[in-house]
Short mmCIF file of C-alpha atoms in Angstrom, two decimals:
data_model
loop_
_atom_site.label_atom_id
_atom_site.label_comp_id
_atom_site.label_asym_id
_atom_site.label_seq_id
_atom_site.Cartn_x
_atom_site.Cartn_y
_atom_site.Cartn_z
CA UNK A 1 153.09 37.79 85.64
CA UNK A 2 152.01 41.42 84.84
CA UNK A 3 150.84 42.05 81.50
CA UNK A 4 152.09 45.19 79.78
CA UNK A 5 149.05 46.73 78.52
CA UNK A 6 149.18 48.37 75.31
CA UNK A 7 145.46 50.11 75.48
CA UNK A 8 142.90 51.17 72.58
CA UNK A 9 143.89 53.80 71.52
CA UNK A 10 147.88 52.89 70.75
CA UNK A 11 146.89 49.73 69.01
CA UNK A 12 144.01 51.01 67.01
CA UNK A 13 146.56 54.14 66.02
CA UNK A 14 149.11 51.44 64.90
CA UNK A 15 146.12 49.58 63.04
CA UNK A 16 145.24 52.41 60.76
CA UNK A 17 148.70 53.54 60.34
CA UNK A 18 149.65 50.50 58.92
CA UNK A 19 146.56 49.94 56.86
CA UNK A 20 147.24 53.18 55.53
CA UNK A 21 150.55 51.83 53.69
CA UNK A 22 148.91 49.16 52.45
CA UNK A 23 148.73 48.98 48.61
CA UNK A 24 145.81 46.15 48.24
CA UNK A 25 142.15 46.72 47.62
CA UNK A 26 141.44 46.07 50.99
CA UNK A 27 143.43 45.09 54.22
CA UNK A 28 142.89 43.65 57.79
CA UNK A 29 145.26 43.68 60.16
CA UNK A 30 145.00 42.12 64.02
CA UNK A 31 147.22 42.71 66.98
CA UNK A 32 147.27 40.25 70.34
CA UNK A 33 148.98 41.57 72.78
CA UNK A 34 149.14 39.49 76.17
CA UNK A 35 150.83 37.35 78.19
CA UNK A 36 150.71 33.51 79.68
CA UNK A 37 152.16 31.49 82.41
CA UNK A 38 152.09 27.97 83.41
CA UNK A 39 152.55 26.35 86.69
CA UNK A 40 153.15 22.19 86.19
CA UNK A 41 153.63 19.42 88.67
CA UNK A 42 154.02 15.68 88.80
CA UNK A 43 153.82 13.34 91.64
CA UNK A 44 152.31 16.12 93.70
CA UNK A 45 155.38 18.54 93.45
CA UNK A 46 155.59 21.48 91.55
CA UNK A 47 158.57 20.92 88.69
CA UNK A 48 158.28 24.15 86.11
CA UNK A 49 157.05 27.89 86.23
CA UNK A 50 156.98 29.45 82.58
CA UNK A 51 155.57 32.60 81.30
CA UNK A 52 155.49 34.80 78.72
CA UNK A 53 154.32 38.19 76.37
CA UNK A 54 154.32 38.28 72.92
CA UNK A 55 152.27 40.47 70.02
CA UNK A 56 151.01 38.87 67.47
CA UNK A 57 149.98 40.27 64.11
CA UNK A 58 148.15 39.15 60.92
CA UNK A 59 147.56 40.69 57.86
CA UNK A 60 144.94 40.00 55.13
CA UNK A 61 145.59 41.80 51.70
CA UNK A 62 143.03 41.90 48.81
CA UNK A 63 143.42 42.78 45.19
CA UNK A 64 140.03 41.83 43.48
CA UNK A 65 139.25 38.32 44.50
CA UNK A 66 143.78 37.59 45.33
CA UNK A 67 143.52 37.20 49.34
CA UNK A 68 146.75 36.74 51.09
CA UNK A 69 147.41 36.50 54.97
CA UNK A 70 150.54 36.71 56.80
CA UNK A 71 151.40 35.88 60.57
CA UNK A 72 154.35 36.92 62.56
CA UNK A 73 154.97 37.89 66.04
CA UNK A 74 156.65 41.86 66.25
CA UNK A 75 158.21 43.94 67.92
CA UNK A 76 157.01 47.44 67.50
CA UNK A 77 155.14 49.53 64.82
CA UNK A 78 158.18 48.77 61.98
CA UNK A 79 157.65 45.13 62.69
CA UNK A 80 153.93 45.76 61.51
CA UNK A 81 154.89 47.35 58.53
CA UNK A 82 156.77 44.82 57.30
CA UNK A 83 153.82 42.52 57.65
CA UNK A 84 152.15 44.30 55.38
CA UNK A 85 154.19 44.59 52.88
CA UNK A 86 154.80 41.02 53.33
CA UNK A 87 151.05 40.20 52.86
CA UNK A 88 150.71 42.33 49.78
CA UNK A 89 153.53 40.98 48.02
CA UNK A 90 151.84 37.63 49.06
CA UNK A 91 148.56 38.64 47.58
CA UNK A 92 149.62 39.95 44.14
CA UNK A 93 150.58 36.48 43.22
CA UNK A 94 147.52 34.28 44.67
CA UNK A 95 145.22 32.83 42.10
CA UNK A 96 141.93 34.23 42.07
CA UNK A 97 139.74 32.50 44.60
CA UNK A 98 136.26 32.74 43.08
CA UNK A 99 134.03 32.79 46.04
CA UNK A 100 135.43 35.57 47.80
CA UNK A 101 133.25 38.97 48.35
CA UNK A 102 134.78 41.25 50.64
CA UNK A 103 136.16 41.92 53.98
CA UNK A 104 133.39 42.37 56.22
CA UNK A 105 131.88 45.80 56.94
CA UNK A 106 130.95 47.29 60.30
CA UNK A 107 128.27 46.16 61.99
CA UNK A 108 126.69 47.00 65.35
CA UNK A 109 127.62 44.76 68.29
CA UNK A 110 124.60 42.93 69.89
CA UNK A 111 123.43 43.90 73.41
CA UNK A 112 126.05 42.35 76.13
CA UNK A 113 124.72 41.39 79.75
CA UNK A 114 126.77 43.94 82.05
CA UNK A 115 128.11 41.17 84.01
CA UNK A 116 129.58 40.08 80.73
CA UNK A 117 133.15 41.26 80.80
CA UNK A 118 135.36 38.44 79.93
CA UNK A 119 138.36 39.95 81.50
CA UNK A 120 139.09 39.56 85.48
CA UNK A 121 142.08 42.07 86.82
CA UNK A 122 142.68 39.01 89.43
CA UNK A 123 143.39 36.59 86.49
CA UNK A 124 146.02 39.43 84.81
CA UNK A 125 147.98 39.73 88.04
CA UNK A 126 148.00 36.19 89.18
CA UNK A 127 151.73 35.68 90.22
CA UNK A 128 153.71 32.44 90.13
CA UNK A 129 153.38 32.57 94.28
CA UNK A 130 149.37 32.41 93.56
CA UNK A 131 149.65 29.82 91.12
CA UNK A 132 151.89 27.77 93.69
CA UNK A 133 149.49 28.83 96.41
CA UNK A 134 146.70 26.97 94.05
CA UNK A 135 148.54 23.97 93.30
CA UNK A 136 149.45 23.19 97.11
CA UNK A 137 145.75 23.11 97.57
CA UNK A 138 144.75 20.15 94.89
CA UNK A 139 148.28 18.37 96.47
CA UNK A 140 146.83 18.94 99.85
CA UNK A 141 143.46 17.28 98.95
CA UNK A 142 145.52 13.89 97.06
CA UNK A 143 147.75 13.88 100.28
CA UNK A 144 144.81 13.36 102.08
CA UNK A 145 143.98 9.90 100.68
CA UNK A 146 147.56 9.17 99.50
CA UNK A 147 146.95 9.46 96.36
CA UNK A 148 149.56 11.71 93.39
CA UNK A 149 148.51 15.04 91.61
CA UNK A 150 149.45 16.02 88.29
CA UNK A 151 148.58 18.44 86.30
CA UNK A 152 148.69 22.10 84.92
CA UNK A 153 147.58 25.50 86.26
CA UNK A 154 147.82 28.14 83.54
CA UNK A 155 146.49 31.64 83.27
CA UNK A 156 146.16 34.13 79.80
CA UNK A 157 145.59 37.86 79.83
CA UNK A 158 145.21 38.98 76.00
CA UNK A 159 144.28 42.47 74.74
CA UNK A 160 143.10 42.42 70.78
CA UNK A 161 142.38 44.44 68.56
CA UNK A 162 141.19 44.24 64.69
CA UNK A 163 140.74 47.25 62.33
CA UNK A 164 140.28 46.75 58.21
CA UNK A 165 140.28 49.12 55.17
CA UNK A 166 136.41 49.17 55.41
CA UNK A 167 135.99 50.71 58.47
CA UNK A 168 136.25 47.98 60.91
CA UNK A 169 137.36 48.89 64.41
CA UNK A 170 137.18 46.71 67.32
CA UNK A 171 139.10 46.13 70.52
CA UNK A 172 138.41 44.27 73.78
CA UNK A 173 140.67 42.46 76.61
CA UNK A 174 140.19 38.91 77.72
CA UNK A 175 141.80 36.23 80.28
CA UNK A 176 141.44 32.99 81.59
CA UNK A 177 142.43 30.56 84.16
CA UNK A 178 142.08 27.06 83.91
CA UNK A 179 143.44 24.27 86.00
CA UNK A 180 143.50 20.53 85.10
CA UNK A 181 144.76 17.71 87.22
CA UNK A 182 145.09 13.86 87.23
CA UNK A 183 145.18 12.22 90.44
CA UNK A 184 146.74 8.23 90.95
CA UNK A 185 145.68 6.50 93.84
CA UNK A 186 147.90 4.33 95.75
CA UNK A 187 145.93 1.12 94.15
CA UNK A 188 146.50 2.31 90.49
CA UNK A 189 142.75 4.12 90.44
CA UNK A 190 142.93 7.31 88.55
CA UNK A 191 140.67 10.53 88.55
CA UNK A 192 140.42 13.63 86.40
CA UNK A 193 138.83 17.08 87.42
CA UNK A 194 139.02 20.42 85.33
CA UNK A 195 138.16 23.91 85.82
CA UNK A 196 137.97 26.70 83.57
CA UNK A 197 136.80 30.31 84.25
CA UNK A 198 137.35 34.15 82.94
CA UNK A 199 138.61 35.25 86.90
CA UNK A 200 141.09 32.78 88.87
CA UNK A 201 139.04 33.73 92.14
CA UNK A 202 136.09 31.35 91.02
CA UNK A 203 138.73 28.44 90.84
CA UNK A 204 138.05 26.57 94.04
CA UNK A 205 141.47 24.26 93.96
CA UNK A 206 139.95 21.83 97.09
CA UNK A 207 137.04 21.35 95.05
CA UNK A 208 139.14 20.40 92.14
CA UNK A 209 141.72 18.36 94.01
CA UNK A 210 138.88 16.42 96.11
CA UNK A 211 137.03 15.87 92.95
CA UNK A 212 140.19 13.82 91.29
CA UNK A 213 141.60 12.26 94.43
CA UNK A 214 138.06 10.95 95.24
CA UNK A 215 137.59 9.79 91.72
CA UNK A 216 141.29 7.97 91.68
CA UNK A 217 140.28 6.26 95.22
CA UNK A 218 136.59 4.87 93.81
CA UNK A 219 138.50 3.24 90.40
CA UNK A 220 141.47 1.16 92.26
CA UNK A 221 141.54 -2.30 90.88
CA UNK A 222 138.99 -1.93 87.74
CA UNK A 223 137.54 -4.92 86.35
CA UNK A 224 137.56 -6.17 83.04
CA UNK A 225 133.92 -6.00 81.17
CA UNK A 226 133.27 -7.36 77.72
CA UNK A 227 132.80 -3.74 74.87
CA UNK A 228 129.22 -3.84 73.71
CA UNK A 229 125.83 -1.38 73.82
CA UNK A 230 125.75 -0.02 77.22
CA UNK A 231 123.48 2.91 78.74
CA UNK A 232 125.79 5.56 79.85
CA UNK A 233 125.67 8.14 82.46
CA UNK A 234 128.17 10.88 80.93
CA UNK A 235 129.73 13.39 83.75
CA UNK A 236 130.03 17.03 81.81
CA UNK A 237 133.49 16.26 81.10
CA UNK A 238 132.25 13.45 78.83
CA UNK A 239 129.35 15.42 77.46
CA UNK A 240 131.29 18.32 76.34
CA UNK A 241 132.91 16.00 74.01
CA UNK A 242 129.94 15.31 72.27
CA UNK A 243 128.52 18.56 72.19
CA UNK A 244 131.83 20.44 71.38
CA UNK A 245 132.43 17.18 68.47
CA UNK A 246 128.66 17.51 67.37
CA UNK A 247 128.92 21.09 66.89
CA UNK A 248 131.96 21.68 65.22
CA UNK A 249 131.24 18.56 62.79
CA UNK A 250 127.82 19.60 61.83
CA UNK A 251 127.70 23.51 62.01
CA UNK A 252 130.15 25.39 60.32
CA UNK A 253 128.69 27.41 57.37
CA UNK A 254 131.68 26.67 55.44
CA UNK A 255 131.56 23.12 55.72
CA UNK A 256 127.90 22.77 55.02
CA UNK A 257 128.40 24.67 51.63
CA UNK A 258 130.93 22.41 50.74
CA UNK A 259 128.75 18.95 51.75
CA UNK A 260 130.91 18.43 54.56
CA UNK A 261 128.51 18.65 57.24
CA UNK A 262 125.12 16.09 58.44
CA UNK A 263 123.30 18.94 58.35
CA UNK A 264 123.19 19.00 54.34
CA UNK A 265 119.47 18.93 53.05
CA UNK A 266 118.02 19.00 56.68
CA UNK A 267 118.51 22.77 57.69
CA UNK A 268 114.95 22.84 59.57
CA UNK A 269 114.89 19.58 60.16
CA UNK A 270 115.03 16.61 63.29
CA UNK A 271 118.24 15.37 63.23
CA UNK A 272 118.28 14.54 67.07
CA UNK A 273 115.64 14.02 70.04
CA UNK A 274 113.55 16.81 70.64
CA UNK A 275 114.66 17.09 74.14
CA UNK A 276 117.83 18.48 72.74
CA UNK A 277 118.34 22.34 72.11
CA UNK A 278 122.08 24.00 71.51
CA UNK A 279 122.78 27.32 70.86
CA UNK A 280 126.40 29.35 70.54
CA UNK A 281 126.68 32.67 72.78
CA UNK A 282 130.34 34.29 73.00
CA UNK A 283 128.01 37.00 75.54
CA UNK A 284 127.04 34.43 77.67
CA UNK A 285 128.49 35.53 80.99
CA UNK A 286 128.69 32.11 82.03
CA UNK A 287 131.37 31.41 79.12
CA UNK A 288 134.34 32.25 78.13
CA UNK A 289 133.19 36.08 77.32
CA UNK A 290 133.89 37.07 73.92
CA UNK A 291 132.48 40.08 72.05
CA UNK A 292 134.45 39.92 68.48
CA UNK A 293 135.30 37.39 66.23
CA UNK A 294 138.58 37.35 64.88
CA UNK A 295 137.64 39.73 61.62
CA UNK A 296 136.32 42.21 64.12
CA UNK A 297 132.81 41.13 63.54
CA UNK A 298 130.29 41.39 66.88
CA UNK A 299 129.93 37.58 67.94
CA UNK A 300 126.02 36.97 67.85
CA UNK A 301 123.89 34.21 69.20
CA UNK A 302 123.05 31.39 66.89
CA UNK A 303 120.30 29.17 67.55
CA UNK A 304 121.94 25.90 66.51
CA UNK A 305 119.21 23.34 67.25
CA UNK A 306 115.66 23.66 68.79
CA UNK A 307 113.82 20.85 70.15
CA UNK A 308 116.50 18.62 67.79
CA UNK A 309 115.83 20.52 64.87
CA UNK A 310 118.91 21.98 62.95
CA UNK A 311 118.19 26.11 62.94
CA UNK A 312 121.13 27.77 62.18
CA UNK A 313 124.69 27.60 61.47
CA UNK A 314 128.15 29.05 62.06
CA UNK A 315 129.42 32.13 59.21
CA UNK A 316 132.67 34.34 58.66
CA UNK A 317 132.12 36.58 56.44
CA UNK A 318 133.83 34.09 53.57
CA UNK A 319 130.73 31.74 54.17
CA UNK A 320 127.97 34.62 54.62
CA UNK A 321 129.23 36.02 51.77
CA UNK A 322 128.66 33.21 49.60
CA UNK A 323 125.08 33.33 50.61
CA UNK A 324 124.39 37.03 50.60
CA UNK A 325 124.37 37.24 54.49
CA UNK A 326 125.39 38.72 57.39
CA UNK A 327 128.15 36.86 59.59
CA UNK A 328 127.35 35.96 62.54
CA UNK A 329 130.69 36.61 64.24
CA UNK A 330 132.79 32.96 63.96
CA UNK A 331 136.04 33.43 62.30
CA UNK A 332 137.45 31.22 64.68
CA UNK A 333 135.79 30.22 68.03
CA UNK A 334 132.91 28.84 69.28
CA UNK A 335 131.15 28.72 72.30
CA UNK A 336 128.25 25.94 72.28
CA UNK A 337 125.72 25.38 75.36
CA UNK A 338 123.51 22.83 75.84
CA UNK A 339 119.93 23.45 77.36
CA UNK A 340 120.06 22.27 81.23
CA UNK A 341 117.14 19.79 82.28
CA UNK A 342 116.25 18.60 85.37
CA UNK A 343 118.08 15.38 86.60
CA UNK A 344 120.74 14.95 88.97
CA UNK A 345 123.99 12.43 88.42
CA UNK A 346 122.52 10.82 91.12
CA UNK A 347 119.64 10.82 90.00
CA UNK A 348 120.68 9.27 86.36
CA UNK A 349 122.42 6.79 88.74
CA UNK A 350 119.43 5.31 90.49
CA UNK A 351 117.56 5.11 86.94
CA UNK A 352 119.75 2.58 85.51
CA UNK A 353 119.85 -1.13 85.89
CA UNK A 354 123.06 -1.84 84.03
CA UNK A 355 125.35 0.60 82.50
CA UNK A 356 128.51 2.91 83.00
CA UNK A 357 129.32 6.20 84.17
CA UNK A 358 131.76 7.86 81.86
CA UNK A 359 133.98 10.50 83.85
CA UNK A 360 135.95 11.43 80.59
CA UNK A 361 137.06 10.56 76.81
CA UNK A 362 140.57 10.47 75.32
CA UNK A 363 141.35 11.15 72.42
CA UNK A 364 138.49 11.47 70.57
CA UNK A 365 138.63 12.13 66.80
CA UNK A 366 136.07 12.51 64.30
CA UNK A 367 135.65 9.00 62.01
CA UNK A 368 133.23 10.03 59.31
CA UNK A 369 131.51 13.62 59.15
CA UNK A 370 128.08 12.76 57.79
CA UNK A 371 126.80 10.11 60.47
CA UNK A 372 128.90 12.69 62.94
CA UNK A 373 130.70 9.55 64.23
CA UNK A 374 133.37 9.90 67.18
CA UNK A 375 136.10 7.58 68.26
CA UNK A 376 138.41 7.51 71.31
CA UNK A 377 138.03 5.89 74.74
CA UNK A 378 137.36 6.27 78.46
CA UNK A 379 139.69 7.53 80.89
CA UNK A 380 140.42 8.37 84.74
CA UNK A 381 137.45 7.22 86.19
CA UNK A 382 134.70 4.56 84.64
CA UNK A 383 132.18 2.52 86.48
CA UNK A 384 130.05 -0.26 86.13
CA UNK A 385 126.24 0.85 87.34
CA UNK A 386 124.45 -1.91 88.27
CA UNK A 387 120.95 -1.92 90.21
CA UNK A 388 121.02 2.08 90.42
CA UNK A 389 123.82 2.10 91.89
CA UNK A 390 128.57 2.51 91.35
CA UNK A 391 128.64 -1.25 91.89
CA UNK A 392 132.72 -1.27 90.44
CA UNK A 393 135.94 0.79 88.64
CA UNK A 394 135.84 -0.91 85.19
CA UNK A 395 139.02 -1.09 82.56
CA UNK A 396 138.72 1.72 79.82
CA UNK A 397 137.07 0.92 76.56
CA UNK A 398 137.55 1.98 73.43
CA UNK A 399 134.45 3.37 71.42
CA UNK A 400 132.77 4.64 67.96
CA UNK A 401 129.54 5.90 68.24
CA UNK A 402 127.73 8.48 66.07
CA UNK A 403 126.27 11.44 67.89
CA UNK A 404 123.35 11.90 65.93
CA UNK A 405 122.79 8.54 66.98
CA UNK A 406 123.81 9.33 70.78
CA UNK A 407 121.46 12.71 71.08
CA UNK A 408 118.50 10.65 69.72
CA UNK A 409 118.81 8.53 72.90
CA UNK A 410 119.45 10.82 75.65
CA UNK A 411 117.17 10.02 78.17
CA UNK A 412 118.20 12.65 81.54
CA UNK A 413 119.71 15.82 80.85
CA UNK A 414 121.52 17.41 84.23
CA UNK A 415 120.42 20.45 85.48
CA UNK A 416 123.63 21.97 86.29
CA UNK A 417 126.34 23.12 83.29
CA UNK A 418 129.90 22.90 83.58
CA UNK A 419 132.35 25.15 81.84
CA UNK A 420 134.73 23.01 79.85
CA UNK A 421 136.90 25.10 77.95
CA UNK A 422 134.54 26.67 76.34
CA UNK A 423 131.62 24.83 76.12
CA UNK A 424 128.98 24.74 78.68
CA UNK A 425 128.08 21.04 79.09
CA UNK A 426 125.25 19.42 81.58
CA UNK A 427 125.80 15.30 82.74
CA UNK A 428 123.52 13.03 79.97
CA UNK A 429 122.33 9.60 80.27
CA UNK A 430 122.10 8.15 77.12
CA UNK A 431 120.00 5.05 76.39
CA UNK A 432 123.22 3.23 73.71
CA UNK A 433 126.47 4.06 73.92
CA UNK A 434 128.91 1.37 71.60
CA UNK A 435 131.69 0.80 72.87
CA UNK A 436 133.85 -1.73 70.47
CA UNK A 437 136.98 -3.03 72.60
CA UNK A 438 138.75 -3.07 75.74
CA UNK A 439 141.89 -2.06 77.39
CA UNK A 440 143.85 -3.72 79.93
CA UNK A 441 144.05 -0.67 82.25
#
């Protein structure tokens, strides 16, 4: 659908008008203005459009160290104002929270690649025709080995825009498109393929059907193989788990001032192999483009680990506050990459004598913060390597394995990344991967 486009200027005008009734020591306000539709099907036929625009608004009031914020979606400019004066009445009766500062102050955005826009004109206008047009292609592709597509094609156009009491003004426009499909086979094999980008035009939907429908042909009639240690070969899918879980466990300013994170007491110190460097960059025009944070703060670079030393960490301004610093531009969001090396899948194949290749996990959940230990399971599409080569489609298994464990043992990092969601993943092989019990599918 068509997004309605509210522009700079009108929503930074309602931003400052509305600020401007605002009784409290301080105030932030945020408008998202944008739209979304979604295209599903199921058993390789298209069953519901949706779509949808909607503004939503939050305000943050401060007297002394009282914060309040209120949420709501609106209508217009009165619809605002009432959010205000909903957030101040809020704030006036908050207990003081002690470790509150400030609302951040303007800062200067840091230097953006040109090709760094984050918003694609294609993505904003895709119709519910295109969408269909996109869909028929992955269909087309299962159809070819008789095998069933599911999935979801959905596309976001979002304009935003965050002004506070100290001078804070920010605005930018985003979108995405992102397609995800499951494919059955006619044997019961399944396969999974994903792609996410800022512009619908770099979607190639054969490439993504032929992916999952190849997958779901390879894993008909899995085996059953007793859980244990195994080396795995992880596609990106798989490793963006762990990096996405590893990050957001481990490097979160707030967390690690609390003790909630494995980095406590080793800021500066291995914690992983040294073959392992991660980094978060909203500017990276391979990502998810992102220039402010949701406080209107310039996202910046953060060197999270170098050579498997912990560097740096994740701050709002609540957290940098705390410390006397600056944020860094993460009030929600984060955009991890992991430093390519040089091996092919294949490649990570024909090094192994006995392991698995791990297409996906499931429902992964964190199990205990410090050790950074994940649980879930494999899905659509695991293998049995033996020899250095797919010998057979294995059932899923259920796993817990720690990740600083996991990144300690990586032995082949793949020189191509992946865009999942929003992290930018390459394939790993890791030396031990424990898996704990089986499944009967």
């Amino acid at each position: 659908m068509k997004t309605r486009w509210m522009g700079e200027d009108e929503m930074l005008s309602m931003l400052e008008e509305a600020i401007a009734l605002s009784s409290a020591d301080q105030t932030e306000i945020g408008l998202s203005v944008g739209s979304w539709a979604l295209t599903r099907f199921a058993n390789s036929y298209i069953h519901q459009n949706m779509a949808s625009q909607s503004i939503q608004a939050h305000v943050r009031a401060v007297f002394g160290k009282k914060v309040a914020t209120a949420y709501s979606t609106i209508n217009n400019r009165e619809g605002l104002k009432e959010l205000v004066r909903r957030a101040v009445e809020l704030a006036k009766h908050q207990d003081d929270n002690p470790d509150f500062v400030s609302l951040p102050e303007p800062s200067l955005p840091a230097a953006r690649p040109e090709e760094a826009t984050g918003y694609s004109e294609e993505t904003a206008a895709c119709s519910a025709e295109e969408r269909a047009s996109i869909v028929q292609a992955i269909i087309k592709e299962n159809d070819r080995v008789s095998a069933s597509a599911a999935g979801s094609l959905g596309t976001w156009a979002f304009e935003r825009a965050t002004a506070n009491s100290l001078g804070i003004r920010s605005y930018y426009r985003s979108t995405l498109a992102k397609v995800t499909t499951v494919s059955t086979g006619p044997d019961g094999g399944f396969g999974y393929a994903l792609a996410t980008s800022v512009s619908i035009e770099d979607i190639d939907p054969t490439a993504v059907g032929r992916e999952a429908s190849e997958t779901a042909r390879a894993s008909a009639n899995p085996i059953e193989i007793s859980p244990g240690e195994y080396e795995c070969v992880l596609s990106p899918y798989a490793a963006s788990e762990v990096i996405e879980s590893f990050v957001h466990t481990g490097f979160w300013a707030r967390a690690f001032q609390e003790g909630r994170s494995f980095v406590c007491g080793k800021l500066g110190e291995q914690v992983v192999g040294p073959n392992v460097t991660i980094w978060d960059d909203a500017l990276d025009p391979r990502t998810l483009v992102t220039p402010y944070d949701a406080e209107g703060v310039p996202k910046q670079r953060v060197n999270l680990l170098e050579k498997g030393i912990a560097t740096g960490l994740l701050y709002d301004s609540y957290a940098a506050h705390r410390e006397g610093k600056k944020s860094t531009g993460h009030a929600g969001g984060f955009n991890p990459i992991m430093m390519p090396g040089d091996a092919t899948v294949e490649q990570m194949i024909q090094s192994t004598e006995r392991g698995l290749f791990v297409t996906r996990f499931h429902y992964t959940n964190v199990a205990h913060l410090m050790t950074a230990t994940i649980t879930g399971m494999t899905r659509d599409g695991t293998f049995l390597i033996e020899n250095g080569r797919i010998a057979k489609p294995v059932k899923n298994l259920r796993f817990t394995q720690s990740l600083l464990e996991a990144l300690s043992n990586v032995d082949m990092i793949g020189k191509d990344l992946k865009l999942v969601d929003s992290t930018l993943a390459p394939a790993l092989k890791i030396k031990k991967w424990r898996f704990v019990s089986a499944t009967e599918f």
